[in-house]
Tab-separated table of C-alpha atoms in Angstrom:
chain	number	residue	atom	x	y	z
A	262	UNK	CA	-7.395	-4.836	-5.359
A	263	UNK	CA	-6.393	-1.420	-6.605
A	264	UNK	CA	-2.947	-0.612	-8.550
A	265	UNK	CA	-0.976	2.089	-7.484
A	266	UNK	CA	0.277	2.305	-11.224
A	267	UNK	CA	-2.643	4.699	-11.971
A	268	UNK	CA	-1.595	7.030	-9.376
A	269	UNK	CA	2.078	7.568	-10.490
A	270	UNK	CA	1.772	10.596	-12.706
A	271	UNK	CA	-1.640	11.901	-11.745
A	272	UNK	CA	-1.728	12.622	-8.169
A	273	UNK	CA	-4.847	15.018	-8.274
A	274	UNK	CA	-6.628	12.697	-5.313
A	275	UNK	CA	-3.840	13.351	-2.704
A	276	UNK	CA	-3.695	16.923	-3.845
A	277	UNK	CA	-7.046	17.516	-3.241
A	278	UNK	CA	-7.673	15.296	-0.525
A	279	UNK	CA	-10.973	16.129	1.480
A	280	UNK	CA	-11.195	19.708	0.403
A	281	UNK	CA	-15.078	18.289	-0.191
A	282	UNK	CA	-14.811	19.398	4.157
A	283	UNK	CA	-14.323	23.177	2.876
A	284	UNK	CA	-17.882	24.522	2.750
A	285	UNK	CA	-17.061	27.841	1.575
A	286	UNK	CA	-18.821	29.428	-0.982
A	287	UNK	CA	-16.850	32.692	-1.055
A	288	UNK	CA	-13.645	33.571	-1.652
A	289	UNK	CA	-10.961	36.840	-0.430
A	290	UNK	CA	-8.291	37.895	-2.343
A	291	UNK	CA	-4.108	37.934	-1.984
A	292	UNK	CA	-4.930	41.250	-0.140
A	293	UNK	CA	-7.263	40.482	2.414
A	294	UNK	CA	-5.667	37.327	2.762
A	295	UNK	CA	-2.038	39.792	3.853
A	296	UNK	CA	-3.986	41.889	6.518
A	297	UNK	CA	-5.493	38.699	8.025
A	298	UNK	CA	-2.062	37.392	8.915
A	299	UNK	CA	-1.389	40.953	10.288
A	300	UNK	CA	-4.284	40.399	12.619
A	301	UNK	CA	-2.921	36.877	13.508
A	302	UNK	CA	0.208	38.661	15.000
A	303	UNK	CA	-1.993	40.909	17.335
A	304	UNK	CA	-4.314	37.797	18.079
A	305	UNK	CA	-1.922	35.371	19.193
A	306	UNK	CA	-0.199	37.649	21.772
A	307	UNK	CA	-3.172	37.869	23.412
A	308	UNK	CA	-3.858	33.880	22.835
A	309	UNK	CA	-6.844	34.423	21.595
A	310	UNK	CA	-8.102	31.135	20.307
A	311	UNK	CA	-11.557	31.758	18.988
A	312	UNK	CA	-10.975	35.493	16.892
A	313	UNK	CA	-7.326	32.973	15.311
A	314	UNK	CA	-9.919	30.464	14.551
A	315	UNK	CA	-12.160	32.909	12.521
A	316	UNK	CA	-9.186	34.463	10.761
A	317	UNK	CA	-7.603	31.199	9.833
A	318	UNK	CA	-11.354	30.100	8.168
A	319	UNK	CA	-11.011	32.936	6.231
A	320	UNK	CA	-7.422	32.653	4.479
A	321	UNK	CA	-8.219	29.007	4.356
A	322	UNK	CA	-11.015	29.534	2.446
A	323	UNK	CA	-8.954	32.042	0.046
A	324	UNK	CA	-6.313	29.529	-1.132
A	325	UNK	CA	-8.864	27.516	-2.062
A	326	UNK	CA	-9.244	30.007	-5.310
A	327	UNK	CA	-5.286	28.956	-7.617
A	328	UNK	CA	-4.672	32.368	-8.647
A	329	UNK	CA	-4.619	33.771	-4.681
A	330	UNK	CA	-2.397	30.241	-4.216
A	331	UNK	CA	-0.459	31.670	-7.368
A	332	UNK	CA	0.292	35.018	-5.569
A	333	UNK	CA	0.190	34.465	-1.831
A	334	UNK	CA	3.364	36.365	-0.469
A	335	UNK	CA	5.805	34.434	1.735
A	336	UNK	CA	4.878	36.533	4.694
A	337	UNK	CA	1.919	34.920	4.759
A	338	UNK	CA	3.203	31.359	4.745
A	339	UNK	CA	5.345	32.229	7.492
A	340	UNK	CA	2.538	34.126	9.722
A	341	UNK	CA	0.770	30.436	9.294
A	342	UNK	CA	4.036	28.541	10.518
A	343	UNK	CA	4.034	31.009	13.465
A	344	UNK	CA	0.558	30.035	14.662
A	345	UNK	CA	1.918	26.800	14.651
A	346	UNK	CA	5.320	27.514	16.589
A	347	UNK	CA	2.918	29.466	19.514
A	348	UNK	CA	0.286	26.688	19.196
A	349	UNK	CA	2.832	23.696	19.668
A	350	UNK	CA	3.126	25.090	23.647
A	351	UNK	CA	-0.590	25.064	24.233
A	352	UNK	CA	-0.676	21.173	23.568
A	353	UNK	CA	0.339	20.110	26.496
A	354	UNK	CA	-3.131	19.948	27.939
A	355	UNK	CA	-6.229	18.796	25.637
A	356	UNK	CA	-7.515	21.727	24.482
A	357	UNK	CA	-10.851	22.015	21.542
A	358	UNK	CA	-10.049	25.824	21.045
A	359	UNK	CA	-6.601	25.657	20.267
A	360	UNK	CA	-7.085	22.256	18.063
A	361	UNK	CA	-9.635	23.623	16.284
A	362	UNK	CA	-7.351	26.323	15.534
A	363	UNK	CA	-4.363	24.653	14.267
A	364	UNK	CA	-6.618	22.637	12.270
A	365	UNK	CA	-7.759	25.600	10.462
A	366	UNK	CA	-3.627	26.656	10.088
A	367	UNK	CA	-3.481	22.992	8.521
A	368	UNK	CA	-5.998	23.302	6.359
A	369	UNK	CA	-4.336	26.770	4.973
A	370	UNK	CA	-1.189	25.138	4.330
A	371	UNK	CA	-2.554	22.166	3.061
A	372	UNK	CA	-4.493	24.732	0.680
A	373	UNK	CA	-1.871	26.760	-0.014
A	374	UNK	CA	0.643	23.837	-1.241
A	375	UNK	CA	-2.245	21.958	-3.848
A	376	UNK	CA	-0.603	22.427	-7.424
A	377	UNK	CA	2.209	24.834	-6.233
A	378	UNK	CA	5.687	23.489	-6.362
A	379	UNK	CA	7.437	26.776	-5.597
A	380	UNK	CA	4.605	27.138	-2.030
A	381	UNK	CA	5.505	23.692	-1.013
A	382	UNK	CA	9.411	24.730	-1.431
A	383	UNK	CA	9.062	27.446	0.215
A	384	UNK	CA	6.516	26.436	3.075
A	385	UNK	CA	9.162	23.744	3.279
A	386	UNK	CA	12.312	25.150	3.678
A	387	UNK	CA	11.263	29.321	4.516
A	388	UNK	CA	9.096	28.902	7.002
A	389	UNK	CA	8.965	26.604	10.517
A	390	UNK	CA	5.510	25.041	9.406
A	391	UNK	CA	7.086	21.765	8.510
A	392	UNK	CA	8.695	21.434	12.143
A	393	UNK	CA	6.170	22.713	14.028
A	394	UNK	CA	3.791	20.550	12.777
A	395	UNK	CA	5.798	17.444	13.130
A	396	UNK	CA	5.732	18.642	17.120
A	397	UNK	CA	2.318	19.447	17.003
A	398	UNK	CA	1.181	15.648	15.683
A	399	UNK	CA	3.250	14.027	18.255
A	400	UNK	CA	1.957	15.876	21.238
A	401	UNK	CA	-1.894	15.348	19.570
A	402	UNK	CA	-1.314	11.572	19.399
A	403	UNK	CA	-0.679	11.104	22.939
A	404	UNK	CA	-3.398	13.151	24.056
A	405	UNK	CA	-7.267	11.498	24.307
A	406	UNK	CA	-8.847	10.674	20.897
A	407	UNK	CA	-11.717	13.357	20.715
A	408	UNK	CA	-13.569	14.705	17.407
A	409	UNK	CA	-11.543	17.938	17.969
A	410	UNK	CA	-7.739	16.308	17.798
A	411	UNK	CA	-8.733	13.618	15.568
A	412	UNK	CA	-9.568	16.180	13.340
A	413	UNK	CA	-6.419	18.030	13.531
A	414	UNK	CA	-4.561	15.448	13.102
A	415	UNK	CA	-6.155	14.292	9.536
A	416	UNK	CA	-5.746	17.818	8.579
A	417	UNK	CA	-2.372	17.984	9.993
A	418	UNK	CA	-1.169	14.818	8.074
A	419	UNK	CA	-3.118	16.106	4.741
A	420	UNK	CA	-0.988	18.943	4.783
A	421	UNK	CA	2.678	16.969	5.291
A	422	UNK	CA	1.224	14.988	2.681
A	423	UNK	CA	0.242	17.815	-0.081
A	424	UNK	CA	3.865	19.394	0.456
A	425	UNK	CA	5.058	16.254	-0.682
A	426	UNK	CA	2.760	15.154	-4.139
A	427	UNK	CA	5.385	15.367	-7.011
A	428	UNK	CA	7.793	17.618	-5.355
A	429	UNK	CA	11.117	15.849	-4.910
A	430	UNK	CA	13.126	18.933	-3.117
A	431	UNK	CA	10.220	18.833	-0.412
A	432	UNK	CA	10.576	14.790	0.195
A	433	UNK	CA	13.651	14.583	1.919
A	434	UNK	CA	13.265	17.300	3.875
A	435	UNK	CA	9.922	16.107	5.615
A	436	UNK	CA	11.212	12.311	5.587
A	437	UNK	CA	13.974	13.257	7.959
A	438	UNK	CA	11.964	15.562	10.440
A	439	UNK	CA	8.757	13.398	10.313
A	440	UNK	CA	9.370	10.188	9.825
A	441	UNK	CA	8.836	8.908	13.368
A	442	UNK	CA	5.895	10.573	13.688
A	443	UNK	CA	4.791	9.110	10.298
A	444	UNK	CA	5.940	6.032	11.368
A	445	UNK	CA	4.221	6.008	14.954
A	446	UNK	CA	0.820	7.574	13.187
A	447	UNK	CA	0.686	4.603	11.005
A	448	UNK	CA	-0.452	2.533	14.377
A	449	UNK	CA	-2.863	5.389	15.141
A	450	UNK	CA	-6.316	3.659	15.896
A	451	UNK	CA	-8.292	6.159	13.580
A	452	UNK	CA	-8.201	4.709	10.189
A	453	UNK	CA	-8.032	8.285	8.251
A	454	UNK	CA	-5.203	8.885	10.226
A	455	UNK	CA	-3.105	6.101	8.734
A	456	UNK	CA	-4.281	6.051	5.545
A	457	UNK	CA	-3.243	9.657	5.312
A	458	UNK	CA	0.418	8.448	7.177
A	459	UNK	CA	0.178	6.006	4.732
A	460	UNK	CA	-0.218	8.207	1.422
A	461	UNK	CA	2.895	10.826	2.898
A	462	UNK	CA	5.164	7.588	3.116
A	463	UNK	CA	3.920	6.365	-0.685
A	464	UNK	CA	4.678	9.444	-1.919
A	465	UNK	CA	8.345	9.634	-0.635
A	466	UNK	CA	9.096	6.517	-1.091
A	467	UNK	CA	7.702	7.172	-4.771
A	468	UNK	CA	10.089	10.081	-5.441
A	469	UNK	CA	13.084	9.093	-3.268
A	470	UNK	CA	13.514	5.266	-3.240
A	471	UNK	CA	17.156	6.048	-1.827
A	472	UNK	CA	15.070	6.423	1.683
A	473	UNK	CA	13.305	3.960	1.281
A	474	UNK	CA	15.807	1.656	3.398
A	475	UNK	CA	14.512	3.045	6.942
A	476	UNK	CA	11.033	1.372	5.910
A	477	UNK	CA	12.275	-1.824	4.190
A	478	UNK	CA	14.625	-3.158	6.838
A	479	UNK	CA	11.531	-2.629	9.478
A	480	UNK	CA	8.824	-5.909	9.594
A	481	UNK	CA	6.731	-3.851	11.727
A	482	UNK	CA	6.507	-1.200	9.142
A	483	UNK	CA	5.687	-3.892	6.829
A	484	UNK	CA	2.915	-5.471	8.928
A	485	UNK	CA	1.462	-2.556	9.654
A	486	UNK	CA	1.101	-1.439	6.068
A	487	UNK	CA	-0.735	-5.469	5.633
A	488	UNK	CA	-3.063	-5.089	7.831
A	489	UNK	CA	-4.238	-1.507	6.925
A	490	UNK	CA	-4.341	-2.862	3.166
A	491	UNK	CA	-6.220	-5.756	4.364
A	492	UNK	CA	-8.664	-2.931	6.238
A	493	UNK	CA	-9.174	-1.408	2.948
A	494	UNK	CA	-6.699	1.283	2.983
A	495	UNK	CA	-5.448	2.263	-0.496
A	496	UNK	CA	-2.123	3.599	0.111
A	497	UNK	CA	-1.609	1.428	2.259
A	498	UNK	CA	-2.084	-0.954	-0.619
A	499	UNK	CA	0.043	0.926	-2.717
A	500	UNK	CA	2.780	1.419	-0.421
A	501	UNK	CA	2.854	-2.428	0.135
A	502	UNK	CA	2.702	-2.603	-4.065
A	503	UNK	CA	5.639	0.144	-4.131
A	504	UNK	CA	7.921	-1.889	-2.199
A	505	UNK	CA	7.331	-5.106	-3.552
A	506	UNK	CA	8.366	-3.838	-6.798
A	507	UNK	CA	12.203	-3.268	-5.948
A	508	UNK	CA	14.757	-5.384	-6.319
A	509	UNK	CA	15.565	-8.058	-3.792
A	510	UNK	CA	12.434	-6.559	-1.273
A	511	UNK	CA	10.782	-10.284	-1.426
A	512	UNK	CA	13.057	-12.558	-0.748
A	513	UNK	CA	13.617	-10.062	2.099
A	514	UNK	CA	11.111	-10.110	4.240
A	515	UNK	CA	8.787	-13.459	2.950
A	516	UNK	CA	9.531	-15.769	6.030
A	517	UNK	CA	9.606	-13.004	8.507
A	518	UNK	CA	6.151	-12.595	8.331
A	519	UNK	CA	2.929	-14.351	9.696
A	520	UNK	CA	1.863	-16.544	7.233
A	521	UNK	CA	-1.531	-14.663	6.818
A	522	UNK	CA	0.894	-11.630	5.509
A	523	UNK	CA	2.388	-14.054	2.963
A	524	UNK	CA	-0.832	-14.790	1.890
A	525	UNK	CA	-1.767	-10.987	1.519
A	526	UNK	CA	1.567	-10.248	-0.108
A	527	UNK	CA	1.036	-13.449	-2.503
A	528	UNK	CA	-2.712	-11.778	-3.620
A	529	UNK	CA	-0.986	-8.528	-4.151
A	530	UNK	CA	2.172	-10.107	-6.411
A	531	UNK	CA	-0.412	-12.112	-8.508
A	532	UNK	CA	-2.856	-9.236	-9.100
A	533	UNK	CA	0.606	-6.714	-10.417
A	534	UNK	CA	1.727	-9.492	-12.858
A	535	UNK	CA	-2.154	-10.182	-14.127
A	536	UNK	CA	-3.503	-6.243	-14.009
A	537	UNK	CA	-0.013	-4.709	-15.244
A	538	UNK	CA	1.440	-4.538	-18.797
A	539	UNK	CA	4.819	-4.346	-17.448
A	540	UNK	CA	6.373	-6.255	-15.682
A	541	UNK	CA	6.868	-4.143	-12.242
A	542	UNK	CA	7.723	-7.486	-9.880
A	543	UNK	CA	11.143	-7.839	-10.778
A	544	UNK	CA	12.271	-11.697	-12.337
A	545	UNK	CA	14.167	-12.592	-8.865
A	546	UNK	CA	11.294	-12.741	-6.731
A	547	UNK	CA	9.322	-14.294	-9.138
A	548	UNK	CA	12.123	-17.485	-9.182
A	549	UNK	CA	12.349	-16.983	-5.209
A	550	UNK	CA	8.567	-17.822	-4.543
A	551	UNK	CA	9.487	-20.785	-7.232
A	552	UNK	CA	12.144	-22.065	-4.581
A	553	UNK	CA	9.607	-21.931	-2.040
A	554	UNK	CA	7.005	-23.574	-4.162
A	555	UNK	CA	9.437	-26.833	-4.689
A	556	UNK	CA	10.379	-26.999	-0.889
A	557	UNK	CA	6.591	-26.786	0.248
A	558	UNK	CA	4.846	-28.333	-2.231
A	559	UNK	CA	3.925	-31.839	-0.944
A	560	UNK	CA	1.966	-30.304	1.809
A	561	UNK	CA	-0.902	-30.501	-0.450
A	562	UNK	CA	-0.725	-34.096	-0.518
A	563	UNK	CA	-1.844	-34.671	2.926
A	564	UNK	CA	-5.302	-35.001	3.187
A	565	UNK	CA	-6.219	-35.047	6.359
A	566	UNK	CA	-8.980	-32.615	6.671
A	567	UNK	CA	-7.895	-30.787	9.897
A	568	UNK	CA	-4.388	-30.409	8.358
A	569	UNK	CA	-6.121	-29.151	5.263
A	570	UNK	CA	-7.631	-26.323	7.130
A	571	UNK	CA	-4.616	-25.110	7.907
A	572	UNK	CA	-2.623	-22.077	6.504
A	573	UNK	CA	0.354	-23.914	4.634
A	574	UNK	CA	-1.645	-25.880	2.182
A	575	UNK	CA	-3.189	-21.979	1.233
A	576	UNK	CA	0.008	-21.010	0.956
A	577	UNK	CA	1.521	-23.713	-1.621
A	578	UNK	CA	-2.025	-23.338	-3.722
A	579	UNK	CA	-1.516	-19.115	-3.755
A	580	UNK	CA	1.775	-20.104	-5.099
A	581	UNK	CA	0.898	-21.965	-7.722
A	582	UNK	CA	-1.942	-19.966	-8.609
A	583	UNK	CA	0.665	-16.824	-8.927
A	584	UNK	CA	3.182	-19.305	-10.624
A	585	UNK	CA	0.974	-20.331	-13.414
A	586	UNK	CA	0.226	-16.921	-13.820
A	587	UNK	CA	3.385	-15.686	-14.023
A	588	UNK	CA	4.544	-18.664	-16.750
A	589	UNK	CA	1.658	-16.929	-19.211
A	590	UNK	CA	3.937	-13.957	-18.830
A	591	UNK	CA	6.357	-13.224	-21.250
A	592	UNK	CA	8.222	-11.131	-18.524
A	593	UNK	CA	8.744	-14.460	-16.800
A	594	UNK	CA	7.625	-16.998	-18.621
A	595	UNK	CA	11.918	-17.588	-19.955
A	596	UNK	CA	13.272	-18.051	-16.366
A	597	UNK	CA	10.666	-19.956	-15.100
A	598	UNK	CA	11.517	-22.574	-17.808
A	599	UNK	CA	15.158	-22.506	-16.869
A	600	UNK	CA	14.380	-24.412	-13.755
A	601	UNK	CA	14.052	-28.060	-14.654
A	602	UNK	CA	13.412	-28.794	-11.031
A	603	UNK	CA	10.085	-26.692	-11.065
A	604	UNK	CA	9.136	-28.530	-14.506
A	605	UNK	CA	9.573	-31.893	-12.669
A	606	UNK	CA	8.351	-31.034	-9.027
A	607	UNK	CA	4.901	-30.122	-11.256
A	608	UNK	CA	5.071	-33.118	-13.232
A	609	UNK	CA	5.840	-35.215	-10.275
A	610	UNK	CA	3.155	-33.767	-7.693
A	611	UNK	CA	0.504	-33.671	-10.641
A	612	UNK	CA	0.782	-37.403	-11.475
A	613	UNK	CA	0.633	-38.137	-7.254
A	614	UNK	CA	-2.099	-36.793	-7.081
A	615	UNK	CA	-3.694	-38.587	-9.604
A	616	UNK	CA	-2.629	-41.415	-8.087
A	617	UNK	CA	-4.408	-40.367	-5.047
A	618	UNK	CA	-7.276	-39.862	-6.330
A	619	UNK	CA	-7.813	-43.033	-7.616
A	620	UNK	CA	-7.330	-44.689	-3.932
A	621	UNK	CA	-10.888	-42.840	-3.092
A	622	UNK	CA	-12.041	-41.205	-0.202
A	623	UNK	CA	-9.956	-37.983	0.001
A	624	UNK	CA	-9.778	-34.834	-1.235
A	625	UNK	CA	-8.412	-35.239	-4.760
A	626	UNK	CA	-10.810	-38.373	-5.213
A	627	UNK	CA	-13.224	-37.881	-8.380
A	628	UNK	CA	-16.921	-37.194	-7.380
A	629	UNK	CA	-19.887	-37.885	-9.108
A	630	UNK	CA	-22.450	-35.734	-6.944
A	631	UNK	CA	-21.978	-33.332	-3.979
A	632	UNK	CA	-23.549	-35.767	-2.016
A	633	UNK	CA	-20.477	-37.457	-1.982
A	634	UNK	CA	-18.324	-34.801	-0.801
A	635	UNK	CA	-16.768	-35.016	2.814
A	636	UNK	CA	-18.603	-33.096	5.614
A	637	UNK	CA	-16.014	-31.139	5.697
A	638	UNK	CA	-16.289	-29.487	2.480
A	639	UNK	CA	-20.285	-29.979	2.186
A	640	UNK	CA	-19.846	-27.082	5.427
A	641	UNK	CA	-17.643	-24.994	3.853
A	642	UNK	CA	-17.026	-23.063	0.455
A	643	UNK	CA	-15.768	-25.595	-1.428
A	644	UNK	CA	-13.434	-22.822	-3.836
A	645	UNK	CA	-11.567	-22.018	-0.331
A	646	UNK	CA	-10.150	-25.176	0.066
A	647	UNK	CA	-6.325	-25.294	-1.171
A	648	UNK	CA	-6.995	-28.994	-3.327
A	649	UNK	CA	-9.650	-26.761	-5.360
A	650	UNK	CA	-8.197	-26.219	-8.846
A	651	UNK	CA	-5.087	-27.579	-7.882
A	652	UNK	CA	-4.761	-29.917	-10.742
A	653	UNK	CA	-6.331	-27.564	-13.139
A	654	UNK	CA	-3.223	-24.883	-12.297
A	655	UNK	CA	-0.326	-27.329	-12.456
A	656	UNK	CA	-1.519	-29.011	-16.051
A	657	UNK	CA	-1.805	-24.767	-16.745
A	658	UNK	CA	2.019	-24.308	-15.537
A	659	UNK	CA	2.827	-27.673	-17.064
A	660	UNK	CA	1.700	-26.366	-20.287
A	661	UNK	CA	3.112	-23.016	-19.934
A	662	UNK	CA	6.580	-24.642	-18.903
A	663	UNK	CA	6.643	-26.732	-21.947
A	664	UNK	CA	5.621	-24.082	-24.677
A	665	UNK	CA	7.704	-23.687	-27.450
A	666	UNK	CA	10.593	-24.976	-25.339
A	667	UNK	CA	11.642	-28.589	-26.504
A	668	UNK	CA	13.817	-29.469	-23.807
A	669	UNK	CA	10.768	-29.424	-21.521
A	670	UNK	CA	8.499	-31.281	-23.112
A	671	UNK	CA	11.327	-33.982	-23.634
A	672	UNK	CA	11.954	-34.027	-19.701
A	673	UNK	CA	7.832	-33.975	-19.091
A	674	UNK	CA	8.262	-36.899	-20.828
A	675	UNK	CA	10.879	-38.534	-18.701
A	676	UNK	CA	8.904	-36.731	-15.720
A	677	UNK	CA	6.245	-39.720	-16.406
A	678	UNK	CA	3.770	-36.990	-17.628
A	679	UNK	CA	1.487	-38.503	-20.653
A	680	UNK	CA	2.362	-37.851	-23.896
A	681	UNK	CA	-1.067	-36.742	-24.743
A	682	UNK	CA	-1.096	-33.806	-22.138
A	683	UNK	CA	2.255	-32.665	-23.059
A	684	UNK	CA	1.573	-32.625	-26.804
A	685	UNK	CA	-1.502	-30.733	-26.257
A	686	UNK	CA	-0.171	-28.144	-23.725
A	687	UNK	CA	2.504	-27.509	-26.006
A	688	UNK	CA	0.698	-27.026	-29.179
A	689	UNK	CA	-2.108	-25.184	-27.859
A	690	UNK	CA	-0.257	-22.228	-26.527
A	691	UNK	CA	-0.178	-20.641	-23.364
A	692	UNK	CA	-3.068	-21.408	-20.619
């Protein structure tokens, strides 16, 4: 699983997202880039699809080069947002000549904007580009899902998302006129599509977490984002990352979701508090998936193997797995062993199911060959099921719990935990 962390100050990737679709090998200058938006004027009043197309290539292909980005009059920029304002009419009906077009106005813009905080202002709030193509993505999603709009609207969502990147007088602005469509495009069957949704949203929320509220109070938003993350979409991921690092975000939305989201959002809390130096999950949702440790805990206890196959029993074992974790953190490590009850509901469940084991013939019941393993688990991966490493993690969080901290290796102790395991954990630092 990827970290978003790497992507906070060097946003190069979105800035330069699949320009590798520019094939151009040549290159016009701020000049010829003026009289081709000169001949856009005379093209488009005669709706001339084809000779726009060919123009657009060209100052497309000029941006490319920083210094024509560095000079590029505003004229220009508003000749491009023009083509979109007469374009916006002709979607109405599905039409390749007029999408592949726009797409070529898209790419311009989205050209135009890469490294140039004073062209995304100004694309932003001089010219009608940003509204225009907030109209023109809406009418392309409802129309059918050929190459030619799918296209566009990658292109189309590239550029919303370059006038964005580490510009936050841009971020607002295009947050309140596009964030429906954003929203809606996130459900968009083509995967590019969302992922590129995806990165516009990360990068707003990233600059601006006062908006962040519209997406936050939303589970659907939040779902959405899962299962795209799940699909391999990185900004997804990161979005999903993003939120789960503010305060109170957690606690939130945890039981709202299916339980196969928990266990996604579980993997993605445990990987920012191992792969991270700092501690970007704040301290209260780190004692709230505690509290929900304690209440579901004994589910792990029941070994019935259909029961075991279950989704709960995953649950409780990601949770300990991200608990022990977080006890080796010194971020953490101090609140967790503020709550006696977690101490004892670890020292209680660990010497149960020792107990249990000793009965025989169930799934915490000491084996001497894998012949004697159920059928169950001789069919299945044997490191999937939630009683692997169970034991190993709580004498982990046990020890963690009880290091350098007196008081809990006194009540581990009383907690009917043995001496020698508490001694040990305690003297041999953090596991």
């Amino acid at each position: 699983m990827a970290s978003a962390k790497k992507f906070s100050n060097n946003l190069r990737a979105v800035t330069e997202l699949e320009q590798e679709d520019d094939n151009y090998t040549d290159s016009l200058g701020v000049e010829n880039i003026f009289r081709c938006c000169e001949l856009l004027t005379t093209f488009l009043r005669n709706k001339k699809w084809s000779e726009i197309g060919d123009t657009l290539t060209t100052i497309s292909k000029a941006l490319l080069k920083p210094e024509n980005r560095k000079s590029v009059p505003l004229q220009a920029l508003e000749s491009l947002g023009i083509v979109l304002h007469v374009s916006a009419a002709e979607f109405k009906v599905d039409s390749p000549s007029v999408a592949a077009a726009v797409s070529e106005t898209f790419r311009a813009l989205r050209n135009s904007c890469v490294g140039e905080p004073k062209i995304q202002k100004d694309v932003t709030e001089k010219t009608v580009a940003v509204d225009e193509t907030c109209n023109i993505l809406k009418a392309l999603s409802l129309l059918p899902r050929n190459e030619h709009n799918v296209f566009c609207l990658r292109v189309g969502t590239q550029f919303l998302g370059n006038i964005v990147v580490n510009n936050k007088d841009t971020q607002p602005i295009v947050w309140r006129k596009c964030s429906e469509v954003l929203i809606d495009l996130l459900k968009y069957e083509d995967k590019k599509v969302a992922n590129y949704s995806s990165m516009v949203i990360y990068n707003i929320l990233l600059g601006h977490p006062d908006i962040s509220a519209a997406v936050e109070n939303c589970k659907e938003i939040l779902e959405i984002l899962i299962d795209h993350a799940m699909a391999d979409s990185e900004f997804a991921l990161f979005t999903v990352e993003l939120l789960l690092s503010r305060m109170g975000y957690l606690p939130k939305v945890y039981e709202k979701v299916a339980v196969t989201h928990r266990l996604f959002l579980l993997d993605a809390v445990h990987f920012m508090i191992t792969a991270d130096g700092d501690a970007r999950i704040p301290v209260t949702s780190i004692t709230f998936l505690a509290s929900q440790f304690k209440v579901h805990s004994d589910c792990i206890l029941k070994t019935c193997e259909k029961y075991v196959e279950g989704l709960e029993p995953a649950e409780v074992s990601k949770l300990l797995q991200l608990l022990a974790s977080a006890s080796a953190n010194g971020n953490y490590r101090s609140e967790l062993q503020k709550d006696t009850s977690l101490l004892i509901t670890c020292s209680m469940l660990l010497c149960s199911m020792h107990n249990l084991g000793k009965m025989g013939q169930n799934n915490f019941s000491a084996v001497q060959k894998l012949a004697d393993l159920s059928s169950f688990t001789q069919s299945s991966n044997i490191h999937e099921h939630p009683a692997f490493g169970f034991k190993s993690c709580l004498v982990q969080m046990l020890g963690n719990l009880c290091w350098r901290h007196p008081e809990n290796q006194n009540q581990a102790l009383v907690s009917q935990l043995t001496p020698k395991r508490a001694d040990t954990s305690s003297r041999h630092g953090l596991l």
